[in-house]
Amino acid sequence: MRIAIAGAGLAGLSTAWLLDPLHHTVLFEPQERLGGHSHTVTAEVDGHETPIDLGAQHISPTAFPALANLLDAVGLTQDLIPVPLSTTLQVHDAATGRPEVLLAGPHTADPGWPRTPVLGAAAGSLTALVTRAAEWETRDVSWERSLDELIEPLEVPRDHKDRLLYPLLASFVGCDIAEAREMSARAAMAFVLRVPPASPDTAPLWHNLKNGLGSLTTALAADLHHGEIHPGRGVDHVRRGRDGLDIIDTRGHHHHVDRLVLAIPPGEAARLLEPLAGTSAVCAALGTFDYVDVTVTAHTDPTYLPADRRHWSTNTITVHNGWSETTTWYGPINGAQAFKSWTTHRPQPPREPLADATFRQLRLTPAAIRARDVVGQAQGDGGVHFAGHYLQDIDSQESALLSAIATTQRIAPDSPRLTDMLTRAPHASDPPEKG
Ligand SMILES: Cc1cc2nc3c(=O)[nH]c(=O)nc-3n(C[C@H](O)[C@H](O)[C@H](O)COP(=O)(O)OP(=O)(O)OC[C@H]3O[C@@H](n4cnc5c(N)ncnc54)[C@H](O)[C@@H]3O)c2cc1C
């Protein structure tokens, strides 16, 4: 079969990789670079070439088992580095204009860095939220329940709900703090619950790839034997042809294919499908997914971290003017004095920028959870399939890959790479431990 794939994010690239070498794939990507929301830049920091993930960064071999198998299959398991993902949350005081550290969670002990957690009542409120969310997980409460239904009944101070709990969860998707209330509660809490800390005095242990997630993009693209990749060429429009589909790319070239996989944002998928008869229901469902525009900047300016270095964490969330934005410090990751900050709404840009990028982050609402069923029912209609992070579970590298696996199961259940992925022992080679 000849299969067109629109979108070279993880969903599109891994679909092409899974279908190879059984089928001939043609991958279209409007940007000159591959990877989509996985975007690694390399910058010189203190004389060292330092990879920085502007987009997706944190992964977990335990919480993301399919991704762990893919890393194993392409030989990247040994590149996993453990990252203690500690969190500081500071709030800008409107009166003084100065930040107050409300919470600095535990961080794995480090003899060279006299770090001091700031816990107190705010930590108690966070524990109350995590405990209630874990109960919802155990009871398998509907994903259509909103975050305010989870947070409002908690017996914690109003101030902690408004200045700590909603801002913490808003920071994960870059939305404003008021919009966070409408997110799916199960989706909003998943990143907190799935990688719990090993003990109360340590941070949750996530992982990064030593050379950035871009190394997975490169490995997948290099391992296509019967696939063509066309960077700089998106899918412009689609027509139903005799015995298949006609794809017209943004350079005006026509491609006749048997199947089309749309591994692109849902709004763009709706734009391509709207002219085709019989697609109104799926297009309406695709239009339900809500995205937030964010800018992320790599830099070497510690301005967004607390004045007292003992309260620094791997992630520092700053609450200001109705927004909460994260800075990731690379010190605990690879020793670099480099930072990655969400800078969309910051009053001041960082002084020493290295690179920046814009993305659209998914804010998963109950309406979007319902829309998934409609998209699922339309899978394969007229030879068109959907893949992407928005189709299942939470917005993550794992869900993008799981969507690619589900699409390949429909198109080519006998694909050898699919069989290998599904039968590969979990964590076939274990990632290195810390230290
Ligand atoms: C800033 C940020 C941080 C994140 N951090 C994490 C994290 O730490 N851990 C984690 O697991 N997840 C994280 N995520 C989520 C994760 O990155 C995504 O879920 C996943 O990478 C999305 O993959 P995808 O292939 O579904 O979509 P995308 O990566 O968005 O790829 C879609 C591709 O389609 C292309 N496209 C658009 N229109 C067309 C067209 N007409 N024709 C052809 N191609 C088209 C786009 O250019 C893009 O390359 C983060 C996301 C963002 C934005």
Short mmCIF file of C-alpha atoms and ligand atoms in Angstrom, two decimals:
data_model
loop_
_atom_site.label_atom_id
_atom_site.label_comp_id
_atom_site.label_asym_id
_atom_site.label_seq_id
_atom_site.Cartn_x
_atom_site.Cartn_y
_atom_site.Cartn_z
CA MET A 1 0.00 0.00 0.00
CA ARG A 2 1.03 3.59 -0.56
CA ILE A 3 0.23 5.62 2.56
CA ALA A 4 0.48 9.39 2.97
CA ILE A 5 1.15 10.69 6.46
CA ALA A 6 0.56 14.35 7.26
CA GLY A 7 2.68 15.65 10.17
CA ALA A 8 6.19 14.69 11.33
CA GLY A 9 5.62 14.97 15.07
CA LEU A 10 6.06 11.82 17.14
CA ALA A 11 2.63 10.49 16.03
CA GLY A 12 3.38 10.81 12.30
CA LEU A 13 7.01 9.71 12.46
CA SER A 14 6.28 6.67 14.61
CA THR A 15 3.35 5.70 12.31
CA ALA A 16 5.77 5.80 9.35
CA TRP A 17 8.36 3.81 11.33
CA LEU A 18 5.80 1.16 12.38
CA LEU A 19 4.49 0.73 8.82
CA ASP A 20 8.03 0.37 7.44
CA PRO A 21 9.24 -1.76 5.66
CA LEU A 22 5.89 -3.43 4.85
CA HIS A 23 4.35 -0.36 3.22
CA HIS A 24 5.54 2.64 1.26
CA THR A 25 4.93 5.82 3.26
CA VAL A 26 5.14 9.46 2.13
CA LEU A 27 5.47 11.87 5.05
CA PHE A 28 4.57 15.57 4.63
CA GLU A 29 5.71 18.26 7.05
CA PRO A 30 5.34 22.03 6.41
CA GLN A 31 8.27 22.95 8.67
CA GLU A 32 11.87 22.45 7.55
CA ARG A 33 12.60 20.58 10.79
CA LEU A 34 11.00 17.30 11.87
CA GLY A 35 9.62 16.59 15.36
CA GLY A 36 6.65 18.96 15.81
CA HIS A 37 6.27 19.56 19.55
CA SER A 38 9.51 17.69 20.13
CA HIS A 39 12.10 20.41 19.41
CA THR A 40 15.68 20.19 20.67
CA VAL A 41 18.11 23.09 20.19
CA THR A 42 21.82 22.96 21.02
CA ALA A 43 23.31 26.08 22.59
CA GLU A 44 26.78 26.89 23.91
CA VAL A 45 26.59 27.35 27.70
CA ASP A 46 29.83 28.03 29.61
CA GLY A 47 31.83 26.65 26.69
CA HIS A 48 29.81 23.41 26.45
CA GLU A 49 27.38 22.39 23.73
CA THR A 50 24.13 21.90 25.68
CA PRO A 51 20.99 20.29 24.26
CA ILE A 52 17.80 22.02 25.44
CA ASP A 53 14.32 20.68 24.73
CA LEU A 54 12.16 23.70 23.95
CA GLY A 55 9.07 21.51 23.56
CA ALA A 56 8.40 18.09 25.09
CA GLN A 57 11.14 17.05 27.50
CA HIS A 58 10.15 14.82 30.43
CA ILE A 59 9.41 11.15 29.92
CA SER A 60 9.16 8.14 32.19
CA PRO A 61 10.02 4.50 31.41
CA THR A 62 7.43 3.37 33.99
CA ALA A 63 4.59 5.79 33.17
CA PHE A 64 5.32 5.67 29.40
CA PRO A 65 5.90 1.93 28.73
CA ALA A 66 5.26 2.06 24.97
CA LEU A 67 7.75 4.92 24.59
CA ALA A 68 10.28 2.93 26.67
CA ASN A 69 9.91 0.06 24.20
CA LEU A 70 10.35 2.39 21.23
CA LEU A 71 13.51 3.88 22.75
CA ASP A 72 14.76 0.34 23.25
CA ALA A 73 13.93 -0.63 19.65
CA VAL A 74 15.91 2.32 18.23
CA GLY A 75 18.82 1.89 20.67
CA LEU A 76 18.28 4.97 22.87
CA THR A 77 17.61 3.41 26.29
CA GLN A 78 21.16 4.08 27.46
CA ASP A 79 20.63 7.79 26.69
CA LEU A 80 17.95 8.12 29.37
CA ILE A 81 19.09 10.34 32.22
CA PRO A 82 17.19 10.53 35.52
CA VAL A 83 15.75 13.93 36.47
CA PRO A 84 14.50 14.69 40.00
CA LEU A 85 11.54 16.90 39.07
CA SER A 86 11.28 19.08 42.17
CA THR A 87 8.87 22.03 42.16
CA THR A 88 8.99 25.52 43.64
CA LEU A 89 5.93 27.75 43.39
CA GLN A 90 6.33 31.47 43.99
CA VAL A 91 3.62 34.12 43.87
CA HIS A 92 4.14 37.74 42.86
CA ASP A 93 2.70 39.94 45.58
CA ALA A 94 0.57 42.59 43.81
CA ALA A 95 1.31 45.18 46.52
CA THR A 96 5.10 44.79 46.80
CA GLY A 97 5.75 43.38 43.31
CA ARG A 98 8.11 40.87 44.97
CA PRO A 99 7.79 37.09 44.67
CA GLU A 100 6.94 35.06 47.78
CA VAL A 101 7.93 31.36 47.84
CA LEU A 102 4.73 29.56 48.81
CA LEU A 103 6.13 26.07 48.37
CA ALA A 104 9.49 24.47 47.56
CA GLY A 105 8.94 20.74 47.37
CA PRO A 106 11.58 18.17 48.35
CA HIS A 107 14.55 17.58 46.06
CA THR A 108 16.87 14.57 46.08
CA ALA A 109 19.76 15.35 48.47
CA ASP A 110 22.76 16.97 46.77
CA PRO A 111 25.89 17.54 48.90
CA GLY A 112 27.09 20.47 46.75
CA TRP A 113 23.87 22.46 47.09
CA PRO A 114 22.39 23.40 50.47
CA ARG A 115 18.81 23.27 49.32
CA THR A 116 16.05 23.90 51.84
CA PRO A 117 12.46 22.87 51.19
CA VAL A 118 9.67 25.28 52.12
CA LEU A 119 6.70 23.18 53.06
CA GLY A 120 4.22 24.21 55.78
CA ALA A 121 0.48 24.63 55.18
CA ALA A 122 0.75 24.90 51.37
CA ALA A 123 2.29 21.42 51.21
CA GLY A 124 -0.64 20.12 53.28
CA SER A 125 -3.11 21.59 50.75
CA LEU A 126 -1.22 19.99 47.85
CA THR A 127 -1.25 16.63 49.66
CA ALA A 128 -5.03 16.97 50.16
CA LEU A 129 -5.45 17.50 46.39
CA VAL A 130 -3.20 14.58 45.45
CA THR A 131 -5.00 12.30 47.93
CA ARG A 132 -8.44 13.21 46.54
CA ALA A 133 -7.21 12.85 42.94
CA ALA A 134 -5.78 9.41 43.74
CA GLU A 135 -9.21 8.41 45.11
CA TRP A 136 -10.81 9.57 41.83
CA GLU A 137 -8.25 7.46 39.98
CA THR A 138 -9.06 4.38 42.09
CA ARG A 139 -12.82 4.90 41.65
CA ASP A 140 -12.28 5.55 37.92
CA VAL A 141 -14.33 8.76 38.12
CA SER A 142 -15.36 10.05 34.68
CA TRP A 143 -12.76 12.07 32.74
CA GLU A 144 -15.62 14.46 31.96
CA ARG A 145 -15.60 15.83 35.53
CA SER A 146 -13.90 19.23 35.66
CA LEU A 147 -11.02 20.37 37.84
CA ASP A 148 -13.16 22.73 39.92
CA GLU A 149 -15.36 19.73 40.87
CA LEU A 150 -12.22 18.12 42.30
CA ILE A 151 -10.71 21.20 43.97
CA GLU A 152 -13.68 23.19 45.29
CA PRO A 153 -14.92 20.59 47.87
CA LEU A 154 -11.41 20.27 49.40
CA GLU A 155 -11.16 21.59 52.93
CA VAL A 156 -8.13 23.76 52.31
CA PRO A 157 -7.80 27.57 52.53
CA ARG A 158 -9.36 29.51 49.63
CA ASP A 159 -6.06 31.27 49.22
CA HIS A 160 -4.28 27.94 48.55
CA LYS A 161 -6.85 26.94 45.92
CA ASP A 162 -6.40 30.24 44.08
CA ARG A 163 -2.67 30.84 44.52
CA LEU A 164 -1.32 27.27 44.56
CA LEU A 165 -3.58 24.47 43.27
CA TYR A 166 -5.17 26.03 40.16
CA PRO A 167 -1.91 27.84 39.18
CA LEU A 168 0.12 24.63 39.50
CA LEU A 169 -2.19 22.80 37.09
CA ALA A 170 -2.60 25.79 34.75
CA SER A 171 1.19 25.92 34.40
CA PHE A 172 1.25 22.44 32.84
CA VAL A 173 -0.67 23.66 29.77
CA GLY A 174 0.05 27.41 29.75
CA CYS A 175 -3.60 28.46 30.10
CA ASP A 176 -4.75 31.27 32.38
CA ILE A 177 -5.58 30.35 35.93
CA ALA A 178 -9.34 30.89 35.48
CA GLU A 179 -9.42 28.56 32.42
CA ALA A 180 -7.72 25.81 34.42
CA ARG A 181 -10.95 25.27 36.39
CA GLU A 182 -12.67 23.88 33.25
CA MET A 183 -10.02 21.27 32.42
CA SER A 184 -10.76 17.56 32.80
CA ALA A 185 -9.68 16.84 36.39
CA ARG A 186 -8.30 13.37 35.59
CA ALA A 187 -6.27 14.76 32.68
CA ALA A 188 -4.99 17.71 34.72
CA MET A 189 -3.78 15.51 37.59
CA ALA A 190 -2.25 12.68 35.54
CA PHE A 191 1.31 14.09 35.35
CA VAL A 192 1.29 14.49 39.16
CA LEU A 193 -0.11 11.04 39.97
CA ARG A 194 1.69 8.78 37.50
CA VAL A 195 5.24 9.34 38.72
CA PRO A 196 4.98 9.55 42.52
CA PRO A 197 8.11 10.30 44.57
CA ALA A 198 9.84 7.22 46.01
CA SER A 199 9.67 8.76 49.51
CA PRO A 200 8.27 11.96 51.07
CA ASP A 201 11.71 13.62 51.12
CA THR A 202 12.55 13.08 47.44
CA ALA A 203 11.30 14.57 44.19
CA PRO A 204 9.42 12.48 41.59
CA LEU A 205 12.00 10.88 39.28
CA TRP A 206 11.34 11.59 35.59
CA HIS A 207 13.80 11.05 32.72
CA ASN A 208 15.18 13.10 29.82
CA LEU A 209 17.15 11.95 26.79
CA LYS A 210 20.79 13.03 27.17
CA ASN A 211 20.84 14.62 23.68
CA GLY A 212 17.23 15.79 23.86
CA LEU A 213 14.05 14.27 22.46
CA GLY A 214 15.22 15.39 19.02
CA SER A 215 17.50 12.34 19.06
CA LEU A 216 14.39 10.12 18.93
CA THR A 217 13.10 12.13 15.96
CA THR A 218 16.44 11.65 14.19
CA ALA A 219 16.59 7.92 14.98
CA LEU A 220 13.06 7.28 13.66
CA ALA A 221 13.63 9.27 10.46
CA ALA A 222 16.96 7.49 9.81
CA ASP A 223 15.35 4.07 10.23
CA LEU A 224 12.84 4.34 7.35
CA HIS A 225 13.66 1.98 4.47
CA HIS A 226 10.54 2.39 2.32
CA GLY A 227 9.52 5.86 3.43
CA GLU A 228 9.92 9.26 1.82
CA ILE A 229 10.05 12.34 4.03
CA HIS A 230 9.24 15.78 2.63
CA PRO A 231 10.20 18.52 5.09
CA GLY A 232 9.05 21.98 3.99
CA ARG A 233 5.97 20.52 2.30
CA GLY A 234 2.64 20.28 4.12
CA VAL A 235 -0.59 18.78 2.87
CA ASP A 236 -2.48 21.64 1.25
CA HIS A 237 -5.67 19.81 0.32
CA VAL A 238 -7.13 16.37 -0.22
CA ARG A 239 -9.52 14.98 -2.84
CA ARG A 240 -11.20 11.64 -3.12
CA GLY A 241 -9.80 9.97 -6.23
CA ARG A 242 -10.61 6.80 -8.11
CA ASP A 243 -9.41 3.91 -5.88
CA GLY A 244 -7.90 6.12 -3.23
CA LEU A 245 -7.08 9.69 -2.32
CA ASP A 246 -5.28 12.52 -4.08
CA ILE A 247 -3.03 14.58 -1.87
CA ILE A 248 -1.94 18.01 -3.10
CA ASP A 249 1.07 19.30 -1.20
CA THR A 250 1.91 22.95 -0.51
CA ARG A 251 4.25 23.02 -3.52
CA GLY A 252 1.36 22.00 -5.76
CA HIS A 253 2.53 18.41 -6.37
CA HIS A 254 -0.11 15.65 -6.59
CA HIS A 255 0.31 12.26 -4.88
CA HIS A 256 -2.09 9.35 -5.32
CA VAL A 257 -2.30 7.14 -2.22
CA ASP A 258 -4.39 4.28 -0.83
CA ARG A 259 -4.61 5.71 2.69
CA LEU A 260 -4.01 8.99 4.48
CA VAL A 261 -3.01 9.33 8.14
CA LEU A 262 -3.66 12.81 9.56
CA ALA A 263 -1.10 13.13 12.36
CA ILE A 264 -1.64 16.88 12.58
CA PRO A 265 -3.42 19.19 15.04
CA PRO A 266 -7.20 18.55 15.05
CA GLY A 267 -8.12 22.03 13.75
CA GLU A 268 -5.85 21.52 10.73
CA ALA A 269 -7.30 18.02 10.16
CA ALA A 270 -10.79 19.59 10.09
CA ARG A 271 -9.62 22.19 7.54
CA LEU A 272 -8.38 19.43 5.19
CA LEU A 273 -11.50 17.27 5.58
CA GLU A 274 -14.24 19.94 5.44
CA PRO A 275 -14.44 19.99 1.59
CA LEU A 276 -15.01 16.20 1.53
CA ALA A 277 -18.61 14.93 1.64
CA GLY A 278 -19.79 13.17 4.80
CA THR A 279 -17.22 14.67 7.16
CA SER A 280 -19.31 17.32 8.97
CA ALA A 281 -19.69 15.34 12.24
CA VAL A 282 -16.00 14.50 12.54
CA CYS A 283 -14.99 18.06 11.59
CA ALA A 284 -17.25 19.46 14.32
CA ALA A 285 -15.69 17.04 16.83
CA LEU A 286 -12.15 17.99 15.72
CA GLY A 287 -13.07 21.65 16.28
CA THR A 288 -13.85 20.97 19.96
CA PHE A 289 -10.20 20.61 21.04
CA ASP A 290 -8.95 23.77 22.70
CA TYR A 291 -5.31 24.92 22.38
CA VAL A 292 -3.29 27.61 24.13
CA ASP A 293 -0.54 29.54 22.28
CA VAL A 294 2.71 29.51 24.25
CA THR A 295 6.23 30.83 23.72
CA VAL A 296 9.14 28.96 25.29
CA THR A 297 12.60 30.55 25.61
CA ALA A 298 15.97 28.94 26.38
CA HIS A 299 18.30 31.35 28.22
CA THR A 300 20.98 31.71 30.89
CA ASP A 301 19.31 34.39 33.07
CA PRO A 302 18.26 33.13 36.55
CA THR A 303 15.78 36.02 36.90
CA TYR A 304 12.68 33.82 37.15
CA LEU A 305 14.04 31.75 40.04
CA PRO A 306 13.81 32.64 43.76
CA ALA A 307 16.39 35.11 45.07
CA ASP A 308 17.51 32.48 47.61
CA ARG A 309 19.26 29.64 45.73
CA ARG A 310 18.33 27.19 48.50
CA HIS A 311 14.74 27.39 47.19
CA TRP A 312 15.55 26.64 43.56
CA SER A 313 13.99 23.51 42.07
CA THR A 314 14.22 21.76 38.72
CA ASN A 315 10.87 23.46 37.94
CA THR A 316 9.95 26.88 39.34
CA ILE A 317 6.42 28.10 38.70
CA THR A 318 5.84 31.84 38.99
CA VAL A 319 2.26 33.06 39.54
CA HIS A 320 1.68 36.57 38.16
CA ASN A 321 -1.24 38.62 36.76
CA GLY A 322 -3.60 35.63 36.39
CA TRP A 323 -0.95 33.42 34.74
CA SER A 324 1.44 30.79 36.04
CA GLU A 325 4.56 30.05 34.02
CA THR A 326 7.31 27.49 34.50
CA THR A 327 11.09 27.74 34.36
CA THR A 328 13.06 24.50 34.09
CA TRP A 329 16.63 24.75 35.43
CA TYR A 330 19.09 22.44 33.64
CA GLY A 331 21.48 22.31 36.64
CA PRO A 332 19.95 19.15 38.17
CA ILE A 333 19.58 17.62 34.68
CA ASN A 334 23.02 18.00 33.08
CA GLY A 335 24.85 20.56 35.21
CA ALA A 336 24.34 23.47 32.78
CA GLN A 337 23.45 26.93 34.11
CA ALA A 338 20.75 27.13 31.47
CA PHE A 339 17.01 27.63 31.79
CA LYS A 340 13.92 26.96 29.72
CA SER A 341 11.02 29.30 30.50
CA TRP A 342 7.46 29.70 29.36
CA THR A 343 7.66 33.43 28.53
CA THR A 344 4.30 34.15 26.83
CA HIS A 345 3.02 36.51 29.54
CA ARG A 346 6.15 37.47 31.51
CA PRO A 347 6.38 41.23 32.12
CA GLN A 348 10.14 41.11 31.32
CA PRO A 349 11.87 38.84 28.77
CA PRO A 350 14.99 36.99 29.97
CA ARG A 351 18.24 38.96 29.50
CA GLU A 352 20.32 36.28 27.79
CA PRO A 353 18.08 34.39 25.32
CA LEU A 354 19.60 31.45 23.44
CA ALA A 355 16.60 30.33 21.35
CA ASP A 356 12.83 30.38 21.42
CA ALA A 357 9.85 28.67 19.81
CA THR A 358 6.08 28.89 19.82
CA PHE A 359 3.75 25.95 20.32
CA ARG A 360 0.05 25.25 20.80
CA GLN A 361 -0.60 23.27 24.01
CA LEU A 362 -3.74 21.21 24.48
CA ARG A 363 -6.13 22.22 27.29
CA LEU A 364 -8.14 19.02 27.67
CA THR A 365 -11.75 19.84 28.60
CA PRO A 366 -14.72 17.50 29.24
CA ALA A 367 -16.14 18.49 25.80
CA ALA A 368 -12.90 17.36 24.14
CA ILE A 369 -13.04 14.04 26.01
CA ARG A 370 -16.54 13.47 24.53
CA ALA A 371 -15.36 14.48 21.05
CA ARG A 372 -12.78 11.67 21.05
CA ASP A 373 -15.54 9.08 20.59
CA VAL A 374 -16.77 10.80 17.42
CA VAL A 375 -13.24 10.93 15.98
CA GLY A 376 -12.72 7.28 16.97
CA GLN A 377 -15.88 6.23 15.09
CA ALA A 378 -14.66 8.02 11.95
CA GLN A 379 -11.27 6.22 11.95
CA GLY A 380 -10.61 4.71 8.52
CA ASP A 381 -13.71 6.21 6.81
CA GLY A 382 -12.88 6.73 3.13
CA GLY A 383 -9.28 5.66 3.80
CA VAL A 384 -8.59 8.54 6.23
CA HIS A 385 -7.10 7.81 9.67
CA PHE A 386 -6.30 10.09 12.61
CA ALA A 387 -3.25 9.93 14.88
CA GLY A 388 -1.96 12.39 17.48
CA HIS A 389 -1.56 13.32 21.12
CA TYR A 390 -5.16 14.58 21.43
CA LEU A 391 -6.85 11.24 20.75
CA GLN A 392 -6.31 9.39 24.02
CA ASP A 393 -5.28 9.82 27.62
CA ILE A 394 -3.26 13.02 28.33
CA ASP A 395 -1.20 15.25 26.03
CA SER A 396 2.10 13.37 26.11
CA GLN A 397 4.74 11.64 24.05
CA GLU A 398 3.20 8.34 25.18
CA SER A 399 -0.28 9.19 23.88
CA ALA A 400 1.15 10.37 20.53
CA LEU A 401 2.93 7.00 20.20
CA LEU A 402 -0.11 4.99 21.38
CA SER A 403 -2.20 6.72 18.71
CA ALA A 404 0.37 5.66 16.09
CA ILE A 405 0.24 2.07 17.36
CA ALA A 406 -3.60 2.08 17.20
CA THR A 407 -3.52 3.46 13.63
CA THR A 408 -0.97 0.86 12.51
CA GLN A 409 -3.07 -1.91 14.07
CA ARG A 410 -5.95 -0.85 11.80
CA ILE A 411 -3.93 -0.35 8.62
CA ALA A 412 -1.32 -3.09 8.88
CA PRO A 413 -1.90 -5.49 11.80
CA ASP A 414 0.80 -7.79 10.37
CA SER A 415 3.52 -5.12 10.45
CA PRO A 416 6.69 -6.76 11.89
CA ARG A 417 7.68 -3.62 13.80
CA LEU A 418 4.21 -3.42 15.35
CA THR A 419 4.42 -7.06 16.41
CA ASP A 420 7.86 -6.43 17.88
CA MET A 421 6.59 -3.38 19.82
CA LEU A 422 3.58 -5.25 21.19
CA THR A 423 5.50 -8.36 22.21
CA ARG A 424 8.72 -6.71 23.42
CA ALA A 425 9.21 -7.27 27.15
CA PRO A 426 8.61 -4.00 29.01
CA HIS A 427 11.88 -2.18 29.76
CA ALA A 428 13.85 -4.79 27.79
CA SER A 429 17.00 -2.90 28.76
CA ASP A 430 16.67 -0.87 31.93
CA PRO A 431 17.65 2.81 31.95
CA PRO A 432 20.62 3.79 34.11
CA GLU A 433 19.82 4.73 37.72
CA LYS A 434 20.85 8.05 39.25
CA GLY A 435 24.39 8.39 40.53
C1 LIG B 1 5.87 23.22 25.25
C2 LIG B 1 5.45 21.79 25.36
C3 LIG B 1 6.00 20.98 26.34
C4 LIG B 1 5.62 19.63 26.44
N1 LIG B 1 6.23 18.85 27.38
C5 LIG B 1 5.97 17.52 27.40
C6 LIG B 1 6.73 16.67 28.25
O1 LIG B 1 7.61 17.12 29.00
N2 LIG B 1 6.46 15.33 28.21
C7 LIG B 1 5.51 14.82 27.36
O2 LIG B 1 5.31 13.59 27.35
N3 LIG B 1 4.77 15.61 26.54
C8 LIG B 1 4.99 16.94 26.54
N4 LIG B 1 4.31 17.75 25.67
C9 LIG B 1 3.27 17.14 24.82
C10 LIG B 1 3.91 16.39 23.63
O3 LIG B 1 4.92 17.14 23.07
C11 LIG B 1 2.89 16.16 22.53
O4 LIG B 1 1.81 15.45 23.04
C12 LIG B 1 3.45 15.33 21.36
O5 LIG B 1 4.80 15.64 21.09
C13 LIG B 1 2.62 15.68 20.17
O6 LIG B 1 2.99 14.87 19.07
P1 LIG B 1 2.06 14.83 17.79
O7 LIG B 1 2.80 14.11 16.74
O8 LIG B 1 0.69 14.35 18.15
O9 LIG B 1 1.83 16.38 17.37
P2 LIG B 1 2.87 17.50 16.94
O10 LIG B 1 4.18 17.28 17.57
O11 LIG B 1 2.16 18.79 17.16
O12 LIG B 1 3.08 17.26 15.36
C14 LIG B 1 2.13 17.67 14.41
C15 LIG B 1 2.91 18.04 13.14
O13 LIG B 1 1.96 18.29 12.10
C16 LIG B 1 2.52 19.30 11.28
N5 LIG B 1 1.44 19.85 10.42
C17 LIG B 1 0.55 20.82 10.69
N6 LIG B 1 -0.23 21.04 9.62
C18 LIG B 1 0.17 20.17 8.64
C19 LIG B 1 -0.25 19.92 7.30
N7 LIG B 1 -1.25 20.59 6.71
N8 LIG B 1 0.40 18.96 6.59
C20 LIG B 1 1.41 18.24 7.14
N9 LIG B 1 1.83 18.45 8.42
C21 LIG B 1 1.23 19.41 9.16
C22 LIG B 1 3.11 20.27 12.29
O14 LIG B 1 4.03 21.16 11.68
C23 LIG B 1 3.74 19.31 13.27
O15 LIG B 1 5.09 19.04 12.95
C24 LIG B 1 4.65 19.10 25.56
C25 LIG B 1 4.06 19.92 24.57
C26 LIG B 1 4.47 21.25 24.47
C27 LIG B 1 3.84 22.10 23.40
#
